[in-house]
CSV table of N, CA, C and O and ligand atoms in Angstrom, one decimal:
chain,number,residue,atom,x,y,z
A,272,UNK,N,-25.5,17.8,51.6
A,272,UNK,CA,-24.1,17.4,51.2
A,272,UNK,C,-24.2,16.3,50.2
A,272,UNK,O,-24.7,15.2,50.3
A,273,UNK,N,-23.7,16.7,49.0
A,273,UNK,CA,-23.4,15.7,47.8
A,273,UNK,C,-22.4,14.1,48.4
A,273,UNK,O,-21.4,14.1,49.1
A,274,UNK,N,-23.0,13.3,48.1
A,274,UNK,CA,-22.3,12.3,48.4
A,274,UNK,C,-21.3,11.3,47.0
A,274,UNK,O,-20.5,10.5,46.8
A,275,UNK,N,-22.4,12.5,46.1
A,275,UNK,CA,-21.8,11.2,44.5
A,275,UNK,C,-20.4,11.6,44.4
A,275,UNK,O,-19.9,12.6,44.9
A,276,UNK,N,-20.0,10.9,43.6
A,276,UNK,CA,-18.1,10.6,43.0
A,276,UNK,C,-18.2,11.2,42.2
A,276,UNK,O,-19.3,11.4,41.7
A,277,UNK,N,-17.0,11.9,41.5
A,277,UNK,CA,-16.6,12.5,40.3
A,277,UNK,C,-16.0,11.5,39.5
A,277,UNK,O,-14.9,10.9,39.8
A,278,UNK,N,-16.8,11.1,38.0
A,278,UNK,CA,-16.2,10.1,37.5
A,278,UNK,C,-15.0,10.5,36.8
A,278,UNK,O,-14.8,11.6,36.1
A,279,UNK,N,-14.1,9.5,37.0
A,279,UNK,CA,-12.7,9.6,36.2
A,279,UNK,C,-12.6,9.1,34.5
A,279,UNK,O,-12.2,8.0,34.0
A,280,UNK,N,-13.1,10.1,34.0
A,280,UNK,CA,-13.5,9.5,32.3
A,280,UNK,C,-11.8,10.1,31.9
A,280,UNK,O,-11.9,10.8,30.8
A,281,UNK,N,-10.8,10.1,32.2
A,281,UNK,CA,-10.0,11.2,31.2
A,281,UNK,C,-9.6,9.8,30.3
A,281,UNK,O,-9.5,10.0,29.1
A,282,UNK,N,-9.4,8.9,30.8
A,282,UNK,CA,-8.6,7.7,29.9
A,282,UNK,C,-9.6,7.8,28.3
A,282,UNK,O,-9.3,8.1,27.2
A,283,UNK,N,-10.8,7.5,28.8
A,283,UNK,CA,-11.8,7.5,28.0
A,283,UNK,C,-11.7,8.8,27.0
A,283,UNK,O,-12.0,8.7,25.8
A,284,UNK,N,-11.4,9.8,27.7
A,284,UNK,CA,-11.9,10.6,26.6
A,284,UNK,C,-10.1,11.1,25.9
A,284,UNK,O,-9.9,11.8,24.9
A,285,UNK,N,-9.4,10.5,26.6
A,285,UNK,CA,-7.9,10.7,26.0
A,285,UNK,C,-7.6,9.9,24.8
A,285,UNK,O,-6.6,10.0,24.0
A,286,UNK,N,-8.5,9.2,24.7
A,286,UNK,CA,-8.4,8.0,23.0
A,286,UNK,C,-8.8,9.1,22.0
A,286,UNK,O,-9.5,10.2,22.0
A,287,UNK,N,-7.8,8.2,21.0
A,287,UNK,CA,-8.5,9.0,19.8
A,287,UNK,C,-9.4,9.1,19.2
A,287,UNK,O,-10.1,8.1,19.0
A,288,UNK,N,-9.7,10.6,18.7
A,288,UNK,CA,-11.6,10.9,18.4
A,288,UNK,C,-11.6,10.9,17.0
A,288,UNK,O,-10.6,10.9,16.3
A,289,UNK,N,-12.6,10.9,16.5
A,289,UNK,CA,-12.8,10.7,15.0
A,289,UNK,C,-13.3,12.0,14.9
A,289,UNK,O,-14.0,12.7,15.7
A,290,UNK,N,-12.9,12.3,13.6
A,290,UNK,CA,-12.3,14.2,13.3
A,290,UNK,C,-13.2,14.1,11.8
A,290,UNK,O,-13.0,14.7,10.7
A,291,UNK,N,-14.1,13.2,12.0
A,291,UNK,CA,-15.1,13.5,10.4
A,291,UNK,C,-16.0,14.7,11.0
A,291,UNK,O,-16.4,15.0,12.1
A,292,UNK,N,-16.1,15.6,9.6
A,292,UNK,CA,-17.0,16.7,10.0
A,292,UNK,C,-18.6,16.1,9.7
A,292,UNK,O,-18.9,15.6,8.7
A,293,UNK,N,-19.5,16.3,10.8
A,293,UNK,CA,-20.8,16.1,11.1
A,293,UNK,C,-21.6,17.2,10.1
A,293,UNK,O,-21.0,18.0,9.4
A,294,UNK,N,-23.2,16.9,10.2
A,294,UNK,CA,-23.6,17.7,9.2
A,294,UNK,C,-23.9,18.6,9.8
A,294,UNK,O,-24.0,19.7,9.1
A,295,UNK,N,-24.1,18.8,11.1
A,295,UNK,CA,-24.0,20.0,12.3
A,295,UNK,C,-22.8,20.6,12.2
A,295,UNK,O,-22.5,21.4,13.2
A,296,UNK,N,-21.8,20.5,11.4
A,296,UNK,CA,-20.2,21.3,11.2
A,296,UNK,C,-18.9,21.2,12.5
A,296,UNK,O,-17.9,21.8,12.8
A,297,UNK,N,-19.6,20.2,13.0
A,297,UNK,CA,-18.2,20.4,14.2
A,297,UNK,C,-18.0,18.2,13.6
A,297,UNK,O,-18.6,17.3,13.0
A,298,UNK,N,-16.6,18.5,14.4
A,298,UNK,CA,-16.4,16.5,14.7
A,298,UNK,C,-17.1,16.1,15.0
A,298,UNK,O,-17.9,16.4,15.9
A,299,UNK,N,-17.1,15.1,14.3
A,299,UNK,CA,-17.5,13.5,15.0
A,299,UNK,C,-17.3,13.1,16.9
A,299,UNK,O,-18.0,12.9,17.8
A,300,UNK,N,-16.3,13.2,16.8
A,300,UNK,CA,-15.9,12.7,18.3
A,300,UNK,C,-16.1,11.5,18.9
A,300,UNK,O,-15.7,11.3,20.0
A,301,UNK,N,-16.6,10.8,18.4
A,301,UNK,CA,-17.1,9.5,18.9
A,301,UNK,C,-15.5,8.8,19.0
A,301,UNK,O,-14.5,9.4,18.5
A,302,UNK,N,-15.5,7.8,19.5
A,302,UNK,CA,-14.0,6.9,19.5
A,302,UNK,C,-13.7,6.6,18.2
A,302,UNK,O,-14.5,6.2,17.4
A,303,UNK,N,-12.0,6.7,17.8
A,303,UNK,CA,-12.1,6.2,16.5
A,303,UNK,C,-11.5,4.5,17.0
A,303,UNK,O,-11.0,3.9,18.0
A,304,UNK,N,-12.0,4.5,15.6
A,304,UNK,CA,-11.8,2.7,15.5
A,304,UNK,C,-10.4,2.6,15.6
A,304,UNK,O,-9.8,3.2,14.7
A,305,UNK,N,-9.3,1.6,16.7
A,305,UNK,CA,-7.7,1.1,16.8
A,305,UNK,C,-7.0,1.1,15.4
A,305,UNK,O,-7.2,0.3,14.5
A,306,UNK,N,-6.0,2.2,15.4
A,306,UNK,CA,-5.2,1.9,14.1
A,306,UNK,C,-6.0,3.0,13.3
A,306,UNK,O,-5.4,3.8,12.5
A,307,UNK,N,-6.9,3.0,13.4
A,307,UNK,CA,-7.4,4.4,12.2
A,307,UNK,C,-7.9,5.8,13.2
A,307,UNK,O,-8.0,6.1,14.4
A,308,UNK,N,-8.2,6.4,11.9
A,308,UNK,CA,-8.6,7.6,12.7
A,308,UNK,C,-10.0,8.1,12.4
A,308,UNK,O,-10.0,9.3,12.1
A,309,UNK,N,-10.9,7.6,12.4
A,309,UNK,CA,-12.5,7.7,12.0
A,309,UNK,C,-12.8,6.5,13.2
A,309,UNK,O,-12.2,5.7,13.8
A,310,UNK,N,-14.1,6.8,13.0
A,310,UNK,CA,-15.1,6.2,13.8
A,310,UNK,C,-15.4,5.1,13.0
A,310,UNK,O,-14.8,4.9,12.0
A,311,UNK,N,-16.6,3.9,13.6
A,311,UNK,CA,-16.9,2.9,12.7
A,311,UNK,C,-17.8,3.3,11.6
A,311,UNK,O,-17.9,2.7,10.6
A,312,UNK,N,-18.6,4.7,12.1
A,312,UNK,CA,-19.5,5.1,10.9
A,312,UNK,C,-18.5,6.0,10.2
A,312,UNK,O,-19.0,5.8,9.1
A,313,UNK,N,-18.0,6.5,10.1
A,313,UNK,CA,-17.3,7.5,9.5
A,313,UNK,C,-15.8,6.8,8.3
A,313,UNK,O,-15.0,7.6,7.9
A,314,UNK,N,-15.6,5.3,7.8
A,314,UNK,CA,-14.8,4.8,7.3
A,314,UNK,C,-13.9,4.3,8.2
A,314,UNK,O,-12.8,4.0,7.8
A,315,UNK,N,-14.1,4.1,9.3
A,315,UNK,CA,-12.9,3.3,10.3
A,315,UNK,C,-13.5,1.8,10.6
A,315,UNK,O,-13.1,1.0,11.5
A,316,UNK,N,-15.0,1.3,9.5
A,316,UNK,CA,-15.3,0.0,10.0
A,316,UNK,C,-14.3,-0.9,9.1
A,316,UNK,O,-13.7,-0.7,8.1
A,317,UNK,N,-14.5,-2.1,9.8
A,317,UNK,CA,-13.7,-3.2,9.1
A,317,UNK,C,-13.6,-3.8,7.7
A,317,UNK,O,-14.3,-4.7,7.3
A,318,UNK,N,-12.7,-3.3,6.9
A,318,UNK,CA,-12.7,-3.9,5.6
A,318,UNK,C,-13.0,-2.4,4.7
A,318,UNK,O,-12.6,-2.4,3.5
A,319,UNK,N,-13.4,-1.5,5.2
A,319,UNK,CA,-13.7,0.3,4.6
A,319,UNK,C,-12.3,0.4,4.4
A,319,UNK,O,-11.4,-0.2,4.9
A,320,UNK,N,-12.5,1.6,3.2
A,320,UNK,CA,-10.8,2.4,2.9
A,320,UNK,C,-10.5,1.4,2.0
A,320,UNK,O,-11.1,0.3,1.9
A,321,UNK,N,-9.1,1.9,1.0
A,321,UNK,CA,-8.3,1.2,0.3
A,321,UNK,C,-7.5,0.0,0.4
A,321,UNK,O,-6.9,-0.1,1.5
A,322,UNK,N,-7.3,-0.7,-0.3
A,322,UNK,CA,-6.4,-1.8,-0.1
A,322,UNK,C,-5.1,-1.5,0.4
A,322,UNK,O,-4.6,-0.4,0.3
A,323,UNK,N,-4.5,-2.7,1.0
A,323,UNK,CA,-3.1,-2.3,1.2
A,323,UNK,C,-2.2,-2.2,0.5
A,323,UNK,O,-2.3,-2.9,-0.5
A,324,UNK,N,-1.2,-1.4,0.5
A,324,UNK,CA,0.1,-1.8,-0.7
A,324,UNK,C,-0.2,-0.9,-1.7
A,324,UNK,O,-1.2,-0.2,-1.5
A,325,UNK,N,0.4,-0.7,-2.7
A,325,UNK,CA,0.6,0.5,-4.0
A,325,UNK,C,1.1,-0.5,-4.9
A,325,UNK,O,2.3,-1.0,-5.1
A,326,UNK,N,-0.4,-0.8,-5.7
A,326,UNK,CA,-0.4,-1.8,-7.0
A,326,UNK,C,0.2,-0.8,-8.1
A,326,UNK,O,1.0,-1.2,-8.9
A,327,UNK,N,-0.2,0.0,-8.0
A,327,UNK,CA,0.8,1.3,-8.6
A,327,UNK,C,2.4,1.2,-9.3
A,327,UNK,O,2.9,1.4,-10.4
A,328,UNK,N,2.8,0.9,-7.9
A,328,UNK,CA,4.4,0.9,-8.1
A,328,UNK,C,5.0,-0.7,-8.4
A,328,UNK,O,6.2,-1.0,-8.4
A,329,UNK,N,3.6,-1.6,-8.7
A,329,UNK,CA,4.6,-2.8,-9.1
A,329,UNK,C,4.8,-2.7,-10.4
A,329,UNK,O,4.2,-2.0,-11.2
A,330,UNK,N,6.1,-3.7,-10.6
A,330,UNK,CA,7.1,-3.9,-11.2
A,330,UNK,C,7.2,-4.9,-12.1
A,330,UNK,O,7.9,-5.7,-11.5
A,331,UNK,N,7.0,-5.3,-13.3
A,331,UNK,CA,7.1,-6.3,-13.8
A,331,UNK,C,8.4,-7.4,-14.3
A,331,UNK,O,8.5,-8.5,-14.9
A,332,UNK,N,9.4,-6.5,-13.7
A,332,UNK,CA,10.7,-7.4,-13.6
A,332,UNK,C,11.7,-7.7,-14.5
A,332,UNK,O,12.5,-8.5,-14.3
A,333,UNK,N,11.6,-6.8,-15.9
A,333,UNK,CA,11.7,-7.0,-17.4
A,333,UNK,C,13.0,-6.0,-17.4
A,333,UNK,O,13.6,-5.9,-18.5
A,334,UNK,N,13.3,-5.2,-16.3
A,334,UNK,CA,14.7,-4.3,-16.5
A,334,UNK,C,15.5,-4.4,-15.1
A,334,UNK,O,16.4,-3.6,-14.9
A,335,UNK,N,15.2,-5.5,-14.2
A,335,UNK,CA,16.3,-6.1,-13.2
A,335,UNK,C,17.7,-6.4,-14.0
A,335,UNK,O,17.7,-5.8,-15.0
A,336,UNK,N,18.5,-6.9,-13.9
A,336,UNK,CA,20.1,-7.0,-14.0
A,336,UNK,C,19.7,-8.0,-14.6
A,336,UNK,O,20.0,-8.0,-15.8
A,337,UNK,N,18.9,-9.2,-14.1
A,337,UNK,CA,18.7,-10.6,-14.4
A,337,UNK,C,18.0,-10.3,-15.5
A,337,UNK,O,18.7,-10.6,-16.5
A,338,UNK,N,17.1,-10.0,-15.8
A,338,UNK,CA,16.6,-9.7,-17.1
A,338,UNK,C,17.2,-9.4,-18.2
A,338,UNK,O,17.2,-10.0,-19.3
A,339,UNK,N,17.8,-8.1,-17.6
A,339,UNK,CA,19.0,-7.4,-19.3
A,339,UNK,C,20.0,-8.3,-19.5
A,339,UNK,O,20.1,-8.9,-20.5
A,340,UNK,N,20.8,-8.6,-18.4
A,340,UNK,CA,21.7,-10.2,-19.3
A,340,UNK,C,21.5,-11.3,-19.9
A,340,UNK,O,22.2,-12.0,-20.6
A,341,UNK,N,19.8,-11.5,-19.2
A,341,UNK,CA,19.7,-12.5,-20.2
A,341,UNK,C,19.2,-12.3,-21.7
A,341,UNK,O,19.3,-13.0,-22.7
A,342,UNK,N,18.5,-11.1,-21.6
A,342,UNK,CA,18.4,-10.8,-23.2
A,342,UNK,C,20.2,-10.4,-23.8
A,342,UNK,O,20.5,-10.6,-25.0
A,343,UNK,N,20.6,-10.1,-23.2
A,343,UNK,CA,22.0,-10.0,-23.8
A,343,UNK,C,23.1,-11.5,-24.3
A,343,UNK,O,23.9,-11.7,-25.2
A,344,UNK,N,22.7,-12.1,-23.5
A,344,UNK,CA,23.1,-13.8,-23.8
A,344,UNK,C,22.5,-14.1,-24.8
A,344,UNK,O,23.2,-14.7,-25.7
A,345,UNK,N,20.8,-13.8,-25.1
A,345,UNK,CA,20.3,-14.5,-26.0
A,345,UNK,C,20.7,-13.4,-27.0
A,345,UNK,O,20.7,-13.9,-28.1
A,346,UNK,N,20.9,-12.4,-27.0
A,346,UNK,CA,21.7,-11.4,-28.2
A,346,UNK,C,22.8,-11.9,-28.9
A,346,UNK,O,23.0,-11.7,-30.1
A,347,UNK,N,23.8,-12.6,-28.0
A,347,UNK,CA,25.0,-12.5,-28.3
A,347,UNK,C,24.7,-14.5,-29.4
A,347,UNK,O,25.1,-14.9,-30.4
A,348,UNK,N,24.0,-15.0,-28.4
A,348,UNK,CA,24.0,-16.5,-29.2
A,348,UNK,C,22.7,-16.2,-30.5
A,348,UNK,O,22.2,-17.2,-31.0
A,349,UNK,N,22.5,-15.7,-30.6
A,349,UNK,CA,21.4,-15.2,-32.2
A,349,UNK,C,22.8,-14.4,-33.2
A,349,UNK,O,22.9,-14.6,-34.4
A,350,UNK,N,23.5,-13.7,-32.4
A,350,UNK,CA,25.0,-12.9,-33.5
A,350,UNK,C,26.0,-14.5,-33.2
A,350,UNK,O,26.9,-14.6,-34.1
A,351,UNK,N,26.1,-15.2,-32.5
A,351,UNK,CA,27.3,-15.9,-33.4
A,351,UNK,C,26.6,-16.9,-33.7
A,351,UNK,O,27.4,-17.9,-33.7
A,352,UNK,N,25.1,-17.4,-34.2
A,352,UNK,CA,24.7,-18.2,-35.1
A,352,UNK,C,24.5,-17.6,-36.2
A,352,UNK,O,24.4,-18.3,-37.2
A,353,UNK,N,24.4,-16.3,-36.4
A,353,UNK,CA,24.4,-15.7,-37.4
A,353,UNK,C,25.4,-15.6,-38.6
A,353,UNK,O,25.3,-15.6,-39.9
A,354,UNK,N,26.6,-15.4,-37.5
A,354,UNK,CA,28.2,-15.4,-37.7
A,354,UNK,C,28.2,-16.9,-38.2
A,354,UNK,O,28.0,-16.9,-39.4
A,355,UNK,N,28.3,-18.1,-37.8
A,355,UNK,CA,28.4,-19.2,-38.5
A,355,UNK,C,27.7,-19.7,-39.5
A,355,UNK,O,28.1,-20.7,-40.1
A,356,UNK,N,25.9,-19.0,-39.9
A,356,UNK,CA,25.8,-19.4,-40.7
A,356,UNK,C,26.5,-18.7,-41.9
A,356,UNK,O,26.9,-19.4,-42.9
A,357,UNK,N,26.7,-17.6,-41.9
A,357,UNK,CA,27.0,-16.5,-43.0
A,357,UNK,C,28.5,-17.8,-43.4
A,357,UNK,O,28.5,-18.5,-44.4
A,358,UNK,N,29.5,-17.9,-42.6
A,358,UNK,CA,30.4,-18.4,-42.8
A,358,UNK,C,30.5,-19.9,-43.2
A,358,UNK,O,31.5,-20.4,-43.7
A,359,UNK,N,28.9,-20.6,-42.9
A,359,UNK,CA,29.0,-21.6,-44.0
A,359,UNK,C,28.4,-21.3,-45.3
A,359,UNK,O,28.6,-22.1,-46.3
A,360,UNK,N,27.7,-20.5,-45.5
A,360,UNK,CA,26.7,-20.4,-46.7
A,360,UNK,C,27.9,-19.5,-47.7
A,360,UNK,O,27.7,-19.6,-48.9
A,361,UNK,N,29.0,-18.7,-47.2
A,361,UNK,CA,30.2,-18.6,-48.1
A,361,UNK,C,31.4,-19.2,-48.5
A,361,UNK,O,32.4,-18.9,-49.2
A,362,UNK,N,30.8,-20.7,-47.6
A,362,UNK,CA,32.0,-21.3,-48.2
A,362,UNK,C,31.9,-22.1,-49.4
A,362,UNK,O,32.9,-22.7,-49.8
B,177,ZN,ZN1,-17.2,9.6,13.3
């Protein structure tokens, strides 16, 4: 008569597995690293992968609202110095 226990691994193996293909052709399987989905050897170690954020999509701020009026202010006071000089140099 067996007396050993049936271990309760399900928690264990209910984490997420890392899904890199091995050079044997199946998964990885091993635990992936919290928050990612690879293993620590597979790109889930600390500081691995791309930066955060999409430097891509920044913005240099030169066509906000605040921008175009102020080039439009300085439009308008370059045309009425223009306007006053013309109008003293004809007098
Ligand atoms: Zn892995």
């Amino acid at each position: 008569m067996s007396t050993g226990h049936i271990r309760n691994t399900h928690a264990m193996s209910a984490s997420p597995r890392c899904g890199a293909r091995t050079r044997g052709g199946f998964a990885c399987s091993a635990p992936a690293i919290r928050g990612k989905f690879r293993c620590r050897m597979h790109g889930g170690a600390r500081g691995s992968g791309a930066p955060r954020g999409n430097r891509n999509a920044e913005t240099h701020g030169a066509f906000t609202q605040e921008g175009i009026a102020e080039r439009r202010a300085i439009r308008a006071l370059i045309s009425d110095a223009e306007t006053l000089l013309a109008k003293i140099a004809s007098d």
